[in-house]
Structure formats: C-alpha cells, structure tokens
Amino acid sequence: MAGRIPQGFIDELTARADIVELIGSRVELKKAGREYRACCPFHNEKTPSFWVSPQKQFYHCFGCGAHGTALGFLMEYDKLSFPEAIEELAGRLGLDVPREASAQTDQSGSTQPLYDMNLKVARHFASVLGGDARAKEYAKKRGLTRDTVEKFMIGFAANSWNDVLKRFGSTDADRKVLFDCGLVIERERSDSRTLERFYDRFRDRLMFPIRDSRGRVLAFGGRIIDQGEPKYLNSPETLLFHKGRELYGMYEVRQSRTTLKRLLVVEGYMDVARLHQAGVTYAVATLGTATTPEHLRRIFKLVNEVVFCFDGDKAGRAAAWRALGNALPEAREGRQIRFLFLPEGHDPDSLVGEEGREAFEKRLDGALPLSEYLATALGEQVNLAHADGRAQFAELARPLVSKVAPGVYRDLLIDRLSESIKLPTARLNQLWFNEATDAAGSHSPSASPDPARAGGQARLNRPRDGGGNKGLVTKAVKHLVHFPGIATRITGAQLTQLEMTDDPGSRFLFELIDQLQQEPAANTAVLLTRWRERPEGVRMTALASEELAAGIDEAGAALEVASAISTLSLEPTLRRHQELLDKGELTEDERAELRELTIAMARSKGAGNSSGTGPAGR
Ligand SMILES: [Zn+2]
C-alpha cells in the first residue's frame, strides 16, 4: 500500500510547478501584461476571460468562475484525483513522489539513510557544543547539567551557513539526504547541483534532537542563543517527522524507570529538559503547534492522566483554550485532563528551578480539571449575573460540548456547566442535543452542499457581537493569499496580540500567519494547496481570484495586514472600554481597569502606524 504523500513534498512540487507551461500545453495562452489569457477551457466562449498568473501560480476565469492551482487544473481538466494530479505534475518535473514511511518501508530500509544522517548530525552538534565556550556558557546559564545535556543529546549548531552541508554533504546523494532530513534549505532558482545550491537550516542555535519512542532521531528543534528570530526553529515536516504527531521528550520519558501514571505537556524543549533534571521525568512538549488530537491519542495509549501546563499570561491562556478544543473529543470517563496555569512571569523551567520538584508537583495535583477550566473560562467571557450573559454562555458552550462523545463524562460536564448558568441539566441537554441537530451537521464540511457558505466562510466572515471584523479579517487574509511571503514581516508582538482576541476570524488569521511563519509558502498556490482540505481553503481560493487594489505591491500588502491586525487586536479592548463607560457607576477595580484600557488604546494608536518595526516579544 502506498503511504500518504508528505506535505513538504506537495509544497515543494507546487512551488516548482510552472502553471503557464502546464496550462499552455493544453490550452493556447497569449501573453497579456504580466499574465496570460485564453478562451476558457471550462466553458464555451468567444472572447477570452480565462487568466493565468505566473506570479500567483493560479488561474481564474471571469466568465464561469473556474479557478485554482496547477494541481487543481489537472484535477479539473484531466479529471484526476489529487494523488494522481501530484504524480502527473511530479512526472513532468522528473521527480519521484515520496510516500510516508509505513512500518514496511522502515524495514526495507528506504528511510534508513535519513535516520542515519540525523543521528550523525546530532552527534556532530553534541560535539560542537562540547567545544564551544559561548554555547557551553549559555547551557550552563540556563541551568542545564552535563547529565541532562547527555540524556537529551543536546548540541549546538555552529554560526555557519554550511558547517553541516560541508561536513555531511560531499556527494549529490548525501545532499539529497540532508535536504530530505530538512537539515539544509535549497536556494531559490538555483540550477547548480553543487554545494552552493543549499545552505544549513540551523545556525547558532542550541540543538535538541527530537527522537521517536525507539530513540531514533527524527528531527531537530533549535533555540537561538542570543538575540534573533525566530527564537525557536523546528525541522520542517519530512518523511520521518510530523510535528502534529510527535511529542518532544517521549523517548526520554520512556527511558526513565518509574511507573508512568501521568504525562505533563509543556511548551518548550528547555522546559522538558529542566523538568526531567528536577525529577519530573514525565514531561513532554509539543513542537511549535497546539496539542493535536493525534497527540492526545498517543498520550492516552500510555496513561490516563494528562496535565497541560501553560504560562499564566494571555498568550498562555490562548494556547490553553486551543488545547482544550482539541482535548474535548478525547475526554471520557476514566481519563483525567487537567490544566495548570503558572504564575505570571514564570515558565516551568524557571519555576521548577526555583521551588523544586515537590512544590511543583503540588501545583500539578491542584491543576484545574477540564470541566472546571471550561466553566471558568466561559464564565470569564460573559456576565453571568444577567440572563443575557447566561444565554451567551450556553451558546458558547454548545459547540464545545458537542465535541465530547455522548456518555457519562459528557453528562457530568453538562451538569457542571448547568450549575454556572443556573439551568436544570435536563433542560440544557434538551436545548443542546435534541432541538439542535443542525449544530452537529455543520461541523463536517463534506456534509454541507456548499463548503464556502458553511464553516469556512462563517469563520472567516462572521463578526462577533456585530463588530466590524468581517471585512478586516477577509482583507488581511486576501493580502496574505496574494503575497504569502509577508507573513514573516508580522512581528511576534503583533501575533501575540492577535492570538489573545476571542474572535474566531482573528483566531483564524493568527493560525494562518503562525503557520506561514513556521513553514513559509513560496507562492499563492503552495498556500492554497496546503489548505485545500479545510473549509477555509475554499474561501481563500476564492480570495485569490479577487484583485487587490490597483498598484498594491508586497510592501503595501504587508502594511495592510499589519494595520488590520492592530485594529483587530484592539477590538476586545474597545468593547470592554465601551461596556465600562456605559455602566456609569464603577467599582474601584473597574475604574482601575478603565484607566488601563485607555492607556492600552492610546498605545495601540501610536503603534498602529509603525508596522513591522516593533520588538518581537514572543
Ligand atoms: Zn470559464
């Protein structure tokens, strides 16, 4: 059986494709300015309204609305399935389509060279750390003992563009393996097959090999040791590495002899290393993503208890909220899912260093159960003193509770939530699950006749509380679709602000930019192909067909996005500010809050015009 085609390959293929050449081989194209034009192959016409953009690698017909990427064209015109379209496009470019490693290919050895290379490079990084005074000093400053460095095989990537490349990439075949491991990056538009074609991905970073449960090195995470962006950098998705599946530290957890009762999920490799060092040998970390359902399935294969640990700041709370959303489908009787929020200004690394294992574990014991966290977090979003607020609470809770499988656990959860809104459990159950059968259907995009109208568009467009976010989010997304490269110009501080809002559109924008920063997309087509299976992808593809304002270039688009973000980030502040103003009589605390909000608003107005220059505080 053929395995899944890795996303990294699909990205690369789409980036390399030439849509003009592809469509030109089937339809007669005429150059018109920067684009190409033809009579549409999908509908009957005499005057050409079918356009192909080499820059966006995208086609669009103004007559019938047909549009898409090179892969999309092959699917529509040649009537191919997605994998068949990939095979066809790869064949044209003379590439073999890789398939994800299954247990069989593992043993047949086709991925063995990648494992071998990763191990060699991990050992090399470890030896560089041993010989580099500055890196050693940094590891020491972060409180890592020699034992921990050895246990986690921590190393250092030299501040060089080709240290790894020169050492391990002397032949074409070796360079191919380095590239497939994600250790080197290919320069754009280089036909040369020499060393010059590639450069090292990891430079001047403390390196953490990411190992599978058998101890094989799958990938790397690197933390910058001085100033620089991004602070954390992971290997891209490869044949071996799928970050939505792997948890950093799982191998080391399994190596420790203690009986495993629970797992602690934290956010960084440094946290994992320091926690293990302090004796909390059941800590793992996600790798630059929110906890995925796949992570949770892996966790619950091993233990029945998981504690998610987050920073107590707003970014931490936003991350916790996302983890909660993914944890709900896995919640059931017999399983404990809890949330721990650390005091502000602390991460697990600093806290366990300061107070030691016992005190830290006391915190874990007192972590909030999922039901409590859900009730508290929802309660903070509304005013439970009024009927309106309680109704809003029920509205917010419904889609979340529907993610939990029916059963004892869900009943108990509904029990707990009904307490918050002072409504009998039976009534809430009836409201949510008897009358509201439509809610379940709308979760599955394939069940909906028109996905653009269902989940995707709703999420992109629907403003909460009647705010004017609809246009802003759509506008920002549109600019990103046209110029995916501008995502890297959004600073960490801007992104964090966006992540803190509770508007679904802003959340989506956050997810989009976050993904593009971690895995940049070479052009519009790469981005659209990545999102092809998500409901939002349909809307994004439609936005790719729309024109931007005349004459707008990449820099202009970046400014548009930055300004949309500052307005969107400010929205909750404005709403709360207005709420307090409307209230009239204010308590001491509320007056203080009002003052803070006013200051925050003034500050945002000042920062709104200077996009891209602020410090990245993520
Ligand atoms: Zn047409």
XYZ file of C-alpha atoms in Angstrom, residues 242-572:
331
model
C 5.251 15.066 11.567
C 5.042 17.652 14.264
C 1.342 17.125 14.861
C 2.204 13.623 15.944
C 5.475 13.804 17.852
C 5.958 14.911 21.402
C 9.387 16.070 22.440
C 10.735 14.053 25.365
C 8.651 10.918 24.800
C 11.772 8.788 24.360
C 13.360 10.186 27.492
C 10.095 9.674 29.428
C 10.074 6.050 28.424
C 13.719 5.650 29.403
C 13.049 6.664 32.990
C 12.395 3.656 35.124
C 9.473 4.961 37.148
C 5.973 3.652 36.527
C 4.231 6.116 34.327
C 0.938 7.408 35.703
C 0.566 10.754 34.050
C 2.134 12.957 31.433
C 2.776 16.648 31.740
C 2.591 18.608 28.491
C 4.600 21.828 28.368
C 5.513 24.185 25.558
C 9.270 24.078 25.101
C 12.200 21.700 24.880
C 14.061 23.658 27.514
C 11.155 23.164 29.905
C 11.188 19.417 29.289
C 14.924 19.157 29.879
C 14.799 21.189 33.097
C 11.744 19.325 34.415
C 13.385 15.953 33.877
C 16.508 17.280 35.532
C 14.433 18.247 38.560
C 12.894 14.771 38.730
C 9.647 15.436 36.861
C 10.502 12.691 34.385
C 7.072 12.549 32.766
C 7.212 15.916 30.982
C 6.884 16.201 27.204
C 6.404 19.151 24.857
C 4.504 19.824 21.678
C 6.646 21.077 18.833
C 5.536 24.529 17.838
C 1.902 23.524 17.438
C -1.099 23.334 19.661
C -1.769 19.901 21.105
C -3.395 17.885 18.328
C -5.987 15.120 18.640
C -3.265 12.752 17.432
C -1.003 13.815 20.323
C -3.819 13.072 22.729
C -4.489 9.660 21.275
C -0.810 8.851 21.748
C -0.849 10.155 25.290
C -3.912 8.150 26.282
C -2.366 4.992 24.924
C 0.236 5.352 27.652
C -1.536 6.956 30.604
C -4.972 8.005 31.772
C -3.953 11.352 33.154
C -2.568 14.368 31.360
C -1.835 17.827 32.715
C -1.359 20.698 30.284
C 0.871 23.402 31.633
C 0.708 26.961 30.360
C 2.175 30.329 31.180
C -0.267 32.435 33.139
C -0.149 35.301 30.647
C -2.696 35.972 27.951
C -0.766 34.105 25.265
C -0.652 31.093 27.583
C -4.385 31.289 28.131
C -4.993 31.453 24.397
C -2.839 28.352 23.916
C -4.717 26.561 26.702
C -8.008 27.385 25.082
C -6.842 25.819 21.833
C -5.593 22.729 23.665
C -8.974 22.435 25.346
C -10.734 22.458 21.974
C -8.577 19.587 20.771
C -8.844 17.674 24.044
C -12.636 17.622 24.151
C -13.078 14.809 21.597
C -10.736 12.661 23.705
C -12.451 13.366 27.017
C -14.307 10.448 28.544
C -14.817 8.644 31.801
C -11.655 7.126 33.226
C -9.473 9.844 31.755
C -8.244 12.925 33.548
C -7.416 16.031 31.545
C -6.270 18.992 33.597
C -4.895 22.468 33.085
C -2.227 24.205 35.102
C -1.578 27.928 34.798
C 1.730 29.163 36.118
C 2.127 32.443 37.966
C 2.832 35.302 35.573
C 6.432 35.751 34.638
C 7.202 32.076 35.200
C 7.650 29.155 32.876
C 8.006 25.549 34.063
C 11.744 25.859 33.573
C 12.153 28.795 35.946
C 9.546 27.621 38.418
C 10.834 24.121 38.980
C 14.326 25.571 39.256
C 13.155 27.947 41.936
C 10.822 25.850 44.049
C 11.905 22.291 43.332
C 10.079 19.166 42.349
C 7.805 18.639 45.354
C 6.294 22.095 45.308
C 5.905 21.915 41.549
C 4.130 18.570 41.768
C 1.771 20.020 44.381
C 0.746 22.515 41.736
C 0.130 19.662 39.313
C -2.065 17.897 41.842
C -4.126 21.055 42.176
C -4.473 21.687 38.430
C -7.952 22.518 37.121
C -9.973 19.590 35.745
C -11.158 20.154 32.180
C -14.770 20.726 33.263
C -13.696 23.390 35.785
C -11.440 25.102 33.312
C -14.149 25.135 30.667
C -16.733 26.567 33.060
C -14.315 29.195 34.383
C -13.022 30.262 31.000
C -16.501 30.608 29.541
C -17.638 32.436 32.664
C -14.883 34.986 32.105
C -16.143 35.742 28.620
C -19.669 36.682 29.652
C -21.505 38.330 32.509
C -23.190 35.531 34.435
C -25.147 37.975 36.583
C -27.586 38.590 33.754
C -29.842 36.291 31.782
C -28.308 37.553 28.540
C -24.850 36.599 29.690
C -26.005 33.150 30.756
C -27.656 32.581 27.395
C -24.455 33.658 25.695
C -22.556 31.198 27.912
C -24.828 28.392 26.735
C -24.307 29.443 23.103
C -20.526 29.451 23.509
C -20.539 26.116 25.329
C -22.721 24.224 22.914
C -20.246 23.639 20.053
C -17.576 22.694 22.595
C -19.715 20.198 24.462
C -20.835 18.657 21.169
C -17.232 17.617 20.615
C -17.417 15.272 23.598
C -18.723 11.794 22.837
C -22.106 11.084 24.456
C -21.711 9.207 27.725
C -21.189 9.587 31.433
C -18.433 12.118 31.028
C -20.460 14.391 28.807
C -23.396 14.207 31.205
C -21.147 15.232 34.094
C -19.727 18.063 32.039
C -23.212 19.331 31.201
C -24.034 19.042 34.906
C -21.135 21.270 35.782
C -21.992 23.850 33.106
C -25.645 23.939 34.057
C -24.508 24.968 37.545
C -22.839 28.050 36.068
C -25.956 29.243 34.303
C -28.479 28.052 36.879
C -30.428 25.966 34.397
C -31.501 22.362 35.122
C -29.197 19.822 33.457
C -32.082 18.122 31.681
C -33.190 21.394 30.110
C -29.670 22.185 28.872
C -29.299 18.690 27.472
C -32.558 19.082 25.644
C -31.650 22.513 24.317
C -28.317 21.351 23.003
C -28.832 17.846 21.780
C -32.483 17.368 20.982
C -33.560 20.565 19.319
C -30.202 21.369 17.921
C -29.415 18.606 15.465
C -28.215 21.181 12.960
C -25.178 22.002 15.080
C -23.617 18.573 14.571
C -24.059 18.589 10.805
C -22.340 21.896 10.267
C -19.082 20.553 11.706
C -18.398 18.372 8.734
C -17.581 20.400 5.655
C -18.187 17.460 3.307
C -21.728 17.081 4.566
C -22.512 20.615 3.547
C -23.609 21.251 -0.022
C -21.540 24.382 -0.300
C -18.490 24.482 1.939
C -17.841 28.115 1.097
C -21.126 29.011 2.722
C -20.708 26.683 5.698
C -17.924 26.536 8.271
C -15.220 28.220 6.260
C -16.984 31.366 5.306
C -18.704 31.643 8.638
C -15.371 31.531 10.375
C -13.774 33.994 8.032
C -16.633 36.374 7.907
C -18.863 36.188 10.906
C -18.229 39.030 13.275
C -18.957 38.513 16.940
C -21.183 40.952 18.671
C -21.810 42.708 15.399
C -18.284 44.124 15.278
C -16.722 45.196 12.002
C -14.222 42.359 11.902
C -15.609 40.647 8.869
C -14.123 42.968 6.339
C -10.830 43.327 8.187
C -10.126 39.625 8.530
C -11.116 38.948 4.938
C -8.944 41.810 3.735
C -5.925 40.618 5.700
C -6.403 37.037 4.513
C -6.747 38.233 0.938
C -3.448 40.102 1.071
C -1.755 37.083 2.623
C -3.161 34.840 -0.084
C -1.778 37.125 -2.769
C 1.581 37.610 -1.020
C 2.188 34.719 1.409
C 5.732 35.998 1.988
C 4.522 38.983 4.012
C 3.612 36.719 6.948
C 7.246 36.805 8.023
C 7.043 40.582 8.427
C 4.466 40.284 11.199
C 6.293 40.616 14.493
C 5.896 38.236 17.394
C 4.309 41.013 19.456
C 1.659 41.659 16.809
C 0.941 37.966 16.503
C 0.579 37.543 20.245
C -1.927 40.396 20.337
C -3.926 38.692 17.647
C -3.825 35.366 19.450
C -5.307 36.959 22.551
C -8.525 38.047 20.893
C -11.557 35.784 21.165
C -12.920 36.494 17.713
C -12.982 33.368 15.518
C -11.910 35.357 12.452
C -8.895 36.794 14.270
C -8.049 33.338 15.582
C -8.066 32.033 12.059
C -5.849 34.885 10.901
C -3.480 34.047 13.737
C -3.353 30.405 12.730
C -2.686 31.314 9.117
C 0.180 33.700 9.898
C 1.646 31.419 12.536
C 1.729 28.556 10.054
C 3.275 30.717 7.338
C 5.984 31.921 9.693
C 6.917 28.379 10.608
C 6.590 26.980 7.110
C 6.791 29.801 4.583
C 4.917 29.221 1.322
C 6.792 30.084 -1.867
C 3.679 31.389 -3.607
C -0.111 31.573 -3.519
C -0.532 28.113 -4.975
C 1.568 26.494 -2.230
C -0.571 28.155 0.421
C -3.859 27.183 -1.215
C -2.755 23.604 -1.732
C -1.934 23.313 1.955
C -5.411 24.448 2.923
C -7.223 22.506 0.237
C -8.942 20.175 2.669
C -10.007 22.809 5.154
C -13.263 24.719 4.763
C -11.311 27.990 4.972
C -9.308 26.866 1.941
C -12.350 27.234 -0.291
C -12.796 30.844 0.727
C -9.074 31.524 0.426
C -9.080 30.160 -3.122
C -11.944 32.494 -3.959
C -9.974 35.407 -2.475
C -7.016 34.510 -4.689
C -9.209 35.208 -7.725
C -10.130 38.653 -6.482
C -7.972 41.593 -7.448
C -6.094 43.653 -4.894
C -6.361 47.422 -5.024
C -4.581 48.758 -8.105
C -0.839 49.007 -7.821
C -0.511 47.389 -4.420
C 2.792 45.582 -4.050
C 4.219 43.269 -1.423
C 5.240 46.083 0.918
C 1.822 47.706 0.607
C 0.136 44.383 1.314
C 2.279 43.918 4.432
C 1.151 47.312 5.713
C -2.491 46.423 5.089
C -2.161 43.222 7.093
C -0.300 44.925 9.934
C -2.908 47.630 10.188
C -5.756 45.097 10.138
C -4.060 43.203 12.955
C -3.697 46.258 15.153
C -7.357 47.118 14.695
C -8.477 43.545 15.315
C -6.282 43.263 18.403
C -7.757 46.405 19.803
C -11.344 45.288 19.374
C -11.798 43.467 22.719
